[in-house]
Short mmCIF file of C-alpha atoms in Angstrom, two decimals:
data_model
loop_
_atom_site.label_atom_id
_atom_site.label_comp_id
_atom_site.label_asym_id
_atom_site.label_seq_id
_atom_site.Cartn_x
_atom_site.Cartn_y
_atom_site.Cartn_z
CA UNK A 44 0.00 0.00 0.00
CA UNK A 45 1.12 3.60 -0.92
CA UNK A 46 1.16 6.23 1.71
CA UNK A 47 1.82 9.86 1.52
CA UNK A 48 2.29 12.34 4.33
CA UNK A 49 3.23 16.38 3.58
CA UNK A 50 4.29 18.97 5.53
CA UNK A 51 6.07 22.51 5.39
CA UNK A 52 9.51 22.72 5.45
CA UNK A 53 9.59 24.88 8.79
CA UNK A 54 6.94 26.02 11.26
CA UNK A 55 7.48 28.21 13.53
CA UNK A 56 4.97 29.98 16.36
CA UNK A 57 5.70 32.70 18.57
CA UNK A 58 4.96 35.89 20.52
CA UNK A 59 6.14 39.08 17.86
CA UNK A 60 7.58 35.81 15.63
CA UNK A 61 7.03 38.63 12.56
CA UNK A 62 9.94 40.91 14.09
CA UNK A 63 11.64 37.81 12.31
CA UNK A 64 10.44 37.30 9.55
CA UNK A 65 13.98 39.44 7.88
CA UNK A 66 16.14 36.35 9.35
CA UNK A 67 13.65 33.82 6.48
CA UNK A 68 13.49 36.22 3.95
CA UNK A 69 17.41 36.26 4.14
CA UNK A 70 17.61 32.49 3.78
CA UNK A 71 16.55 33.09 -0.02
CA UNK A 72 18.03 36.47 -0.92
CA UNK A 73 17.34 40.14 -0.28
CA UNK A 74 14.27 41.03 -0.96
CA UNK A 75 10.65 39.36 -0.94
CA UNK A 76 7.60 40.31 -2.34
CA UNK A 77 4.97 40.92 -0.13
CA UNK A 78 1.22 39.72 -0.82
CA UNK A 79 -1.07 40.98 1.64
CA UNK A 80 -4.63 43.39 1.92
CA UNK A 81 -3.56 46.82 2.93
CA UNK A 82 -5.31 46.50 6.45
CA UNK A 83 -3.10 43.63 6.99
CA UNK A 84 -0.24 45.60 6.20
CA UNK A 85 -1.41 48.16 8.25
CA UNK A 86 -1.87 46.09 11.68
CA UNK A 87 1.82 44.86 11.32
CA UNK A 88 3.30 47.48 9.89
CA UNK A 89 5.86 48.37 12.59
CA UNK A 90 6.67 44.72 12.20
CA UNK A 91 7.22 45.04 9.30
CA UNK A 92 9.46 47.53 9.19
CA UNK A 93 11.58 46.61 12.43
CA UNK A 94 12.54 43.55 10.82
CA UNK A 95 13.77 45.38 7.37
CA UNK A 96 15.64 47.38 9.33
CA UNK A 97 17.13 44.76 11.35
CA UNK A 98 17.95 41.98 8.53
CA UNK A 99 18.70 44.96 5.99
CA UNK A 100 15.97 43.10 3.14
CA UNK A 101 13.46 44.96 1.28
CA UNK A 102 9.97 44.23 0.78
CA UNK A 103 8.47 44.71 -2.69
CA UNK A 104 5.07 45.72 -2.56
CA UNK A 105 2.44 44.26 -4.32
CA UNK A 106 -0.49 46.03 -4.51
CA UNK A 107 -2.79 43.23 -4.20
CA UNK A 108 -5.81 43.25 -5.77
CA UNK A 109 -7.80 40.97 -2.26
CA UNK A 110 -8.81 38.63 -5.19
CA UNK A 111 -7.03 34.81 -5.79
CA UNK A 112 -7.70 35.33 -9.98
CA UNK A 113 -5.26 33.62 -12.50
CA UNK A 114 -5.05 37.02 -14.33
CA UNK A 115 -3.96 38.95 -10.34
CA UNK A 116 -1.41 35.68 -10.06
CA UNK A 117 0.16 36.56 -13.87
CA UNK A 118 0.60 39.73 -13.27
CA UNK A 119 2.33 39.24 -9.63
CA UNK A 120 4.80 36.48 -11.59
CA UNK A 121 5.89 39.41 -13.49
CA UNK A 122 6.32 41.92 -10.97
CA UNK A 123 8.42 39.26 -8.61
CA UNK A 124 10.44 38.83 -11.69
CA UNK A 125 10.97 42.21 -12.98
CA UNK A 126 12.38 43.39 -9.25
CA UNK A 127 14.50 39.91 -8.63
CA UNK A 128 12.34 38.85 -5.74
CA UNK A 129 13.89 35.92 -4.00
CA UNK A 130 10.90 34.80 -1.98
CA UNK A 131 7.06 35.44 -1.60
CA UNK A 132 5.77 36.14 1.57
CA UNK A 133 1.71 35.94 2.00
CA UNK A 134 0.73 37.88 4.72
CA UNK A 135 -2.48 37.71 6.03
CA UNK A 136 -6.21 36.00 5.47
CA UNK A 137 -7.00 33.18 2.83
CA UNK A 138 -7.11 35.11 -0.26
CA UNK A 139 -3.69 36.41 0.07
CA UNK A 140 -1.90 33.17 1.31
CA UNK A 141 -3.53 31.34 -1.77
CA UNK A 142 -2.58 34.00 -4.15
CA UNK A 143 1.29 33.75 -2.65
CA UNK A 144 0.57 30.08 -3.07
CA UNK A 145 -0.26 30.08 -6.87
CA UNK A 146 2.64 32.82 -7.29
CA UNK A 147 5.57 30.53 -5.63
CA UNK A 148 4.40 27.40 -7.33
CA UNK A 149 5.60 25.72 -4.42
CA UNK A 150 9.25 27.38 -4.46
CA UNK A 151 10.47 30.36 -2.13
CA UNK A 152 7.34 30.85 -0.14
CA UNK A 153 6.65 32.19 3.73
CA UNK A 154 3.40 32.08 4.86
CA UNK A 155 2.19 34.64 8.02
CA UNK A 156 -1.53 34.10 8.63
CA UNK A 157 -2.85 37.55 10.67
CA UNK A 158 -5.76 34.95 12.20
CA UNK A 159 -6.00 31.33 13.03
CA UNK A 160 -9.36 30.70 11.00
CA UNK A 161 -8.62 28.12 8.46
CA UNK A 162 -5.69 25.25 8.18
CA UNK A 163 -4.86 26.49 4.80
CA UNK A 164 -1.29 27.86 5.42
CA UNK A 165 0.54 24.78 6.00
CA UNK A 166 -0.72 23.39 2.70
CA UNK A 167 0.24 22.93 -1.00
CA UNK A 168 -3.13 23.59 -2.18
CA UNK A 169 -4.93 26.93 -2.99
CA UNK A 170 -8.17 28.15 -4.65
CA UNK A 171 -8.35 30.28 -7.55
CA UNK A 172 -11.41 32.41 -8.31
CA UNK A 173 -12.47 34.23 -11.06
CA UNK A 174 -11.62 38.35 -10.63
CA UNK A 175 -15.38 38.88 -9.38
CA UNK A 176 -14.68 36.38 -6.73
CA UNK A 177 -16.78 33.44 -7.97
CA UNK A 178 -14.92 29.98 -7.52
CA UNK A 179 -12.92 28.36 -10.60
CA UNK A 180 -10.63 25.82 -9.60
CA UNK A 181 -8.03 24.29 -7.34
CA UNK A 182 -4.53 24.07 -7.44
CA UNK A 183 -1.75 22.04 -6.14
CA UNK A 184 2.39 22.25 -5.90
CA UNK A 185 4.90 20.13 -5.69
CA UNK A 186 5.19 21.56 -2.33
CA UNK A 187 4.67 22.81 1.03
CA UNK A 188 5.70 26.29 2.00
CA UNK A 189 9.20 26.62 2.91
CA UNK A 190 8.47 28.53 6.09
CA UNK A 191 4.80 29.42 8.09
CA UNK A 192 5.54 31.72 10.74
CA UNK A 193 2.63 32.47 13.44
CA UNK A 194 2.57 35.85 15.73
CA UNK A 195 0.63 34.70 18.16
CA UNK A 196 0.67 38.30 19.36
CA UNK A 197 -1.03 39.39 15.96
CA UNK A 198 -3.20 36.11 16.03
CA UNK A 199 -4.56 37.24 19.65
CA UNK A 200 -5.52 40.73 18.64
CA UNK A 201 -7.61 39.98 15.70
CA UNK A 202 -11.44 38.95 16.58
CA UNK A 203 -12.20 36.41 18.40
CA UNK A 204 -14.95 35.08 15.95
CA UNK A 205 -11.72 34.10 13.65
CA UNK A 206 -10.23 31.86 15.89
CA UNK A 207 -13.57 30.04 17.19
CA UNK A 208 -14.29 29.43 13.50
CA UNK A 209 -10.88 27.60 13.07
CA UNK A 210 -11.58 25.85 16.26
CA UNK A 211 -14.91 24.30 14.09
CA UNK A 212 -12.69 23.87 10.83
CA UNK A 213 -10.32 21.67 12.82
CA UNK A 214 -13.53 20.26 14.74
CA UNK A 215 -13.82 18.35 11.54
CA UNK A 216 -10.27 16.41 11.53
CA UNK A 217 -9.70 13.76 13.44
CA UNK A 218 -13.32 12.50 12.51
CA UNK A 219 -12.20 12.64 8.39
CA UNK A 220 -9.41 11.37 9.18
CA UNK A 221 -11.02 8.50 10.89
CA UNK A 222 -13.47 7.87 7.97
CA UNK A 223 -10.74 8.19 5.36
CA UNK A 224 -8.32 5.90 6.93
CA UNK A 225 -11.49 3.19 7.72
CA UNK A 226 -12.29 3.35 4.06
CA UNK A 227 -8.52 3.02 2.92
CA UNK A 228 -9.59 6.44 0.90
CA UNK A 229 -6.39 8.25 -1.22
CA UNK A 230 -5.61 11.48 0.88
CA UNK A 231 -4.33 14.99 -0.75
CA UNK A 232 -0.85 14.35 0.02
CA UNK A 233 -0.68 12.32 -2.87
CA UNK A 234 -2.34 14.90 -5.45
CA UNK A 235 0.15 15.91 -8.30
CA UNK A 236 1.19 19.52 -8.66
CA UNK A 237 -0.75 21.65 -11.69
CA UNK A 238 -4.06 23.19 -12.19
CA UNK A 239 -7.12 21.06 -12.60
CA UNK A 240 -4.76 17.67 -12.43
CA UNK A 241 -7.43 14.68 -11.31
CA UNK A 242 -4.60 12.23 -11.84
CA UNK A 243 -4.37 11.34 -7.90
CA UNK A 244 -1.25 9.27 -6.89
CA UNK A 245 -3.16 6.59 -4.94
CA UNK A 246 -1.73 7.76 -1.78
CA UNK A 247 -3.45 6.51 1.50
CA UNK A 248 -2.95 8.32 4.78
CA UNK A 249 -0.23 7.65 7.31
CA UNK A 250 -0.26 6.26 11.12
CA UNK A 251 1.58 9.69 11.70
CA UNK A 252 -0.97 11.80 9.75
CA UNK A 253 -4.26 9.75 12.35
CA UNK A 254 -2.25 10.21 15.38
CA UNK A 255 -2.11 13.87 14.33
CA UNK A 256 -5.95 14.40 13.37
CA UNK A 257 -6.36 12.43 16.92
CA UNK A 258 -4.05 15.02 19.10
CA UNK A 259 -5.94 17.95 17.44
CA UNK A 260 -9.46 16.82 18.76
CA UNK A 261 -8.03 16.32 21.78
CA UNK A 262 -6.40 19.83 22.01
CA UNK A 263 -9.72 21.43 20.99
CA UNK A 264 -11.84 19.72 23.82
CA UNK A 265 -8.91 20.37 26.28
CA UNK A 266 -7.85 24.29 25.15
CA UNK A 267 -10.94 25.35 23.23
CA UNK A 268 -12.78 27.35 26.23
CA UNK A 269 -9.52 28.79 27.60
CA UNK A 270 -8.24 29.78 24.17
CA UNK A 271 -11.40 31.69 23.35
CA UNK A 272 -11.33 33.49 26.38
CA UNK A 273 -8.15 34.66 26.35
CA UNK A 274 -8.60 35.81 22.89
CA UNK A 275 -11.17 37.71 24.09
CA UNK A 276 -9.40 39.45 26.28
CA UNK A 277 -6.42 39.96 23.75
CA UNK A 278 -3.90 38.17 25.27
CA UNK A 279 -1.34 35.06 24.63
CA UNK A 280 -1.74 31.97 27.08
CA UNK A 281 -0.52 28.74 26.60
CA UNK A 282 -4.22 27.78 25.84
CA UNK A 283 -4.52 30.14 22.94
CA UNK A 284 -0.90 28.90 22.03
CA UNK A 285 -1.86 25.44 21.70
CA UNK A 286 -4.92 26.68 20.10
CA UNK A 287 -3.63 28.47 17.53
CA UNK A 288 -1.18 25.33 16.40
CA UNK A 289 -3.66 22.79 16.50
CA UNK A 290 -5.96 25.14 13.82
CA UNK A 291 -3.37 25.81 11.90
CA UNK A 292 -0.28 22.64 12.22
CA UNK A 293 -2.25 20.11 13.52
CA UNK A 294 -5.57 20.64 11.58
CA UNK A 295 -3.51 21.30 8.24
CA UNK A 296 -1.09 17.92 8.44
CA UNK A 297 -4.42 16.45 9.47
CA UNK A 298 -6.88 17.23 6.40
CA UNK A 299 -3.85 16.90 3.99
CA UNK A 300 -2.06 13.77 5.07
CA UNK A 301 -5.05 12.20 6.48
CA UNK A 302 -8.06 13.08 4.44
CA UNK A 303 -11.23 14.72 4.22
CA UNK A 304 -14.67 12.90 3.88
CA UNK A 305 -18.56 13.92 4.86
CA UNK A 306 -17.88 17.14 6.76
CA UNK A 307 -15.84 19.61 4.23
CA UNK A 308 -18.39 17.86 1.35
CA UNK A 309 -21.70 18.95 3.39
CA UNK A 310 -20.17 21.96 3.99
CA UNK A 311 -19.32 22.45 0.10
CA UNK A 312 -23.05 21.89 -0.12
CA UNK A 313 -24.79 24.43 2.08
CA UNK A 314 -23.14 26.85 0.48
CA UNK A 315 -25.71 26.79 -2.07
CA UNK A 316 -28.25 27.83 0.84
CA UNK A 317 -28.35 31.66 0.20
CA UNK A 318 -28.36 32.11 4.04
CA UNK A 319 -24.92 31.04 4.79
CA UNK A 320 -23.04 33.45 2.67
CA UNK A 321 -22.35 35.46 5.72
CA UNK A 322 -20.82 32.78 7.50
CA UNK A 323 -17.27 31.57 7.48
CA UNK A 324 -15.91 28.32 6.65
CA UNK A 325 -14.98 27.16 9.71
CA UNK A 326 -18.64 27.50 11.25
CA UNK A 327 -20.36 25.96 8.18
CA UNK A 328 -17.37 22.75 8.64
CA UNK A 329 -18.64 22.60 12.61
CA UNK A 330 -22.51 21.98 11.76
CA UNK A 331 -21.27 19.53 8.64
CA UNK A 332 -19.02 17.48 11.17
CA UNK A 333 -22.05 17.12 13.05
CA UNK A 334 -24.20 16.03 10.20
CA UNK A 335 -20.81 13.23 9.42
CA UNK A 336 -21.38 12.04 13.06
CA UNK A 337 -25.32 11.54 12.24
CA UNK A 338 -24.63 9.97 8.48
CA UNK A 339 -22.50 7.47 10.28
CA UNK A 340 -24.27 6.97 13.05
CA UNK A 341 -21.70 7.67 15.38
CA UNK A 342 -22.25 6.76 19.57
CA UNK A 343 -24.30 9.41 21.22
CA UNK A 344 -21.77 9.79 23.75
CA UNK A 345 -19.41 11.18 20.60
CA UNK A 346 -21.90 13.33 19.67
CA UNK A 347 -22.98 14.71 22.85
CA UNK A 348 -19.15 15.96 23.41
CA UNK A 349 -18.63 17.44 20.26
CA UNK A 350 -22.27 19.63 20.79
CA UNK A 351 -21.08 19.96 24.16
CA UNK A 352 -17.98 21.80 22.92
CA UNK A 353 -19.71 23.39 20.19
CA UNK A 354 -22.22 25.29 22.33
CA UNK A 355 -19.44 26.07 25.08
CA UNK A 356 -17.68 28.09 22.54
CA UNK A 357 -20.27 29.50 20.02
CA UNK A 358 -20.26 27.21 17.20
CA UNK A 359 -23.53 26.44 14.62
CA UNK A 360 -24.90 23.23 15.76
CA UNK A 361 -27.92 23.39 13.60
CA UNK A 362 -28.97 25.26 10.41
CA UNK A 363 -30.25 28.73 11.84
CA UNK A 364 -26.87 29.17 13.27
CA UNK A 365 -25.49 29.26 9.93
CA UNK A 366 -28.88 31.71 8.61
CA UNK A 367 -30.87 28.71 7.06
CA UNK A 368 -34.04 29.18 9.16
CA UNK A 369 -36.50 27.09 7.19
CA UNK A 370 -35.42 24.92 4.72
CA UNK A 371 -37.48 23.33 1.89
CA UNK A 372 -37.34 19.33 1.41
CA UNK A 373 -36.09 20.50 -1.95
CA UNK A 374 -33.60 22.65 -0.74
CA UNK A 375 -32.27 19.61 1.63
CA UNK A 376 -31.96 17.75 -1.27
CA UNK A 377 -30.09 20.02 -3.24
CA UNK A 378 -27.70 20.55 -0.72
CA UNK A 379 -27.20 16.55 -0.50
CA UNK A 380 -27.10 16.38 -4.43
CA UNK A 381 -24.22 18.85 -4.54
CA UNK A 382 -22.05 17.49 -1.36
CA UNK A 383 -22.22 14.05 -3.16
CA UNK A 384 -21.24 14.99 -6.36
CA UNK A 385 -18.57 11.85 -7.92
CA UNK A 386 -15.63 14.37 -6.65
CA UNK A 387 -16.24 15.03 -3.34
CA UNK A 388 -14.54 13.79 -0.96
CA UNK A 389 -17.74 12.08 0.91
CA UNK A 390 -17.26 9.03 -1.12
CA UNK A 391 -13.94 8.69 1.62
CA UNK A 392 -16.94 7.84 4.26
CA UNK A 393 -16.65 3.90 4.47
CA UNK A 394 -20.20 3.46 3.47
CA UNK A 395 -22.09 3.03 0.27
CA UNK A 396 -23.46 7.06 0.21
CA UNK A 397 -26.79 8.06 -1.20
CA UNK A 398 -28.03 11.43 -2.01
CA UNK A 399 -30.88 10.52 0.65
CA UNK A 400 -28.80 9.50 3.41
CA UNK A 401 -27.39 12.77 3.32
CA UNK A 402 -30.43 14.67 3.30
CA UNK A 403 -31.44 13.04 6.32
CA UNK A 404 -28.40 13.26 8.04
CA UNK A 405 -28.81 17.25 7.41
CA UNK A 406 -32.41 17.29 8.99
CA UNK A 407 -31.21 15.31 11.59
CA UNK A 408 -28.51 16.77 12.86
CA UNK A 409 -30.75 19.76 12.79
CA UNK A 410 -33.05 18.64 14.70
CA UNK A 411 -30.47 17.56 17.20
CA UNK A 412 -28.75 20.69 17.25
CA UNK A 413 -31.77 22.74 17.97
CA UNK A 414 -33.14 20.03 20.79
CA UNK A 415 -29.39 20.40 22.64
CA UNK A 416 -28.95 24.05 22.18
CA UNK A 417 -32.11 24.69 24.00
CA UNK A 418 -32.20 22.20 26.89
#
């Protein structure tokens, strides 16, 4: 059997870690260029220019357009070129740290997430979108990043609503894992490097990769509470530390080495539900993990901890906490038609699936949501 298992070159978390970022850029050359949203700029900015001044590198701006388009990716390409960038450096939320993804092509890249929302920056995939921001494709390189580095003192003093929603996007790990590995389902980490390659390399997911998924539940149930509070409050503990790895290290090795399955596919699906626009990704994943633990029919004790934790920190566990207050049997069954779709990654569940059994796994956990929230 063929297993796969990725990771990034270097990670590295700490209190004002970006007052360092001069010492990576310096591992490539002189000068990076620097893909971030001008607020993000702004909120680091002394950073920013403390560590210039203290490596002696230059940043090359890049006047990024917020939007992860082939046409905004070409036209970075060129700039990095024309100036002799040596690196990329992708500096903030998911758009940006996708668009330094796609410019890199796996080579020369430093990733600094401003907020712990998503596992995306430890990983060799991104998502391109069209320039008005509708979704196009994915891509994947031959890659990790060379280097993620984490201010946890940046990551504390964005909003809290960030971090709680990579607390549900990580919610969603060990039990994908769990499914993938049951069904002996390939993983990401085998995926071949290109745009819109469908060629998988029959990889399946490593011992390392489950033990990984498993030790970021745990961290969740253990740290979750104490992490949100002290984000709340703006400061670093060693709760919001281990936090802020598990969303980002131990939730990204997880998904990508281990697999996804029901929950990121019933997520994929609600978002044709008007209603949940407003929502992030992260709190859409937490009510579709909970939907997984239904479809499988998982012990109640399971599911009684993860709505447990759910409701102890503020994330959806039913369908008006993601803006879906009524819901048509029709509009159920869309939803289910689109999450099991021959690509998605549901068909990793070790279980026949059926449009139907989704569907009713959605009302379900729905129903259970609502009954627990209000006890």
């Amino acid at each position: 059997m063929r297993k796969a298992f990725i990771c990034p070159s270097k990670y590295v978390q700490g209190e004002d870690e970006l007052l360092n970022l001069g010492y990576f850029v310096k591992e490539f050359g002189k000068s990076a260029l620097l893909i971030a949203h001008p607020d993000d700029v702004a909120r680091v900015k002394s950073k920013l220019d403390s560590t210039v001044e203290k490596f002696q590198i230059t940043f090359v701006e890049s006047g990024f357009c917020g939007e992860c388009s082939r046409q905004e990716v070409e036209r970075l390409q060129k700039l990095a070129k024309e100036k002799g960038c040596a690196c990329t450096i992708g500096l903030g939320g998911g758009k940006a740290i996708d668009t330094a993804k796609c410019v890199a092509m796996g080579d020369n890249l430093i990733i600094c997430p401003t907020i712990a929302s998503t596992d995306a920056p430890t990983s060799h995939s991104a998502v391109l979108y069209t320039p008005e921001g509708a979704f196009e494709d994915y891509a994947y390189f031959r890659q990790n990043p060379s280097v993620v580095l984490i201010d946890t003192t940046v990551i504390s003093n964005a909003p809290t609503r960030f971090l709680v929603s990579g607390m549900g996007d990580a919610l969603s790990t060990y039990f994908e894992a769990r499914a993938t590995s049951r069904s002996y389902s390939n993983v990401n980490a085998g995926l071949p490097c290109g745009y819109r390659e469908k060629v998988c390399g029959e990889a399946k997911g490593t011992n390392t990769a489950m033990a990984l998924a498993t030790l970021c539940y745990q961290t969740l149930i253990k740290d979750g509470l104490k992490a949100k509070i002290s984000s709340n409050s703006n400061v670093v503990t060693a709760a919001l530390e281990n936090i802020i790895e598990t969303n980002i290290l131990l939730s990204g090795l997880g998904f990508e080495s281990g697999g996804l399955s029901a929950a990121h596919a019933i997520h994929n699906g609600l978002t044709m539900l008007e209603g949940t626009h407003k929502y992030f990704h992260g709190e859409k994943v937490a009510f579709g993990t909970i939907a997984q633990l239904i479809l499988e029919n998982a012990p109640t004790e399971e599911v009684n901890e993860v709505l447990d934790f759910c409701v102890s920190i503020g994330l959806p566990v039913c369908l008006s906490d993601i803006g879906v207050d009524t819901i048509t049997k029709e509009e159920v069954m869309q939803v289910a038609k689109k999450a099991c779709i021959p690509e998605e990654s549901i068909h990793s569940m070790p279980f026949p699936i059926t449009i139907e059994a989704v569907a009713a796994a959605i009302i379900t956990a729905d129903a259970i949501g609502k009954a627990y929230k209000n006890r």
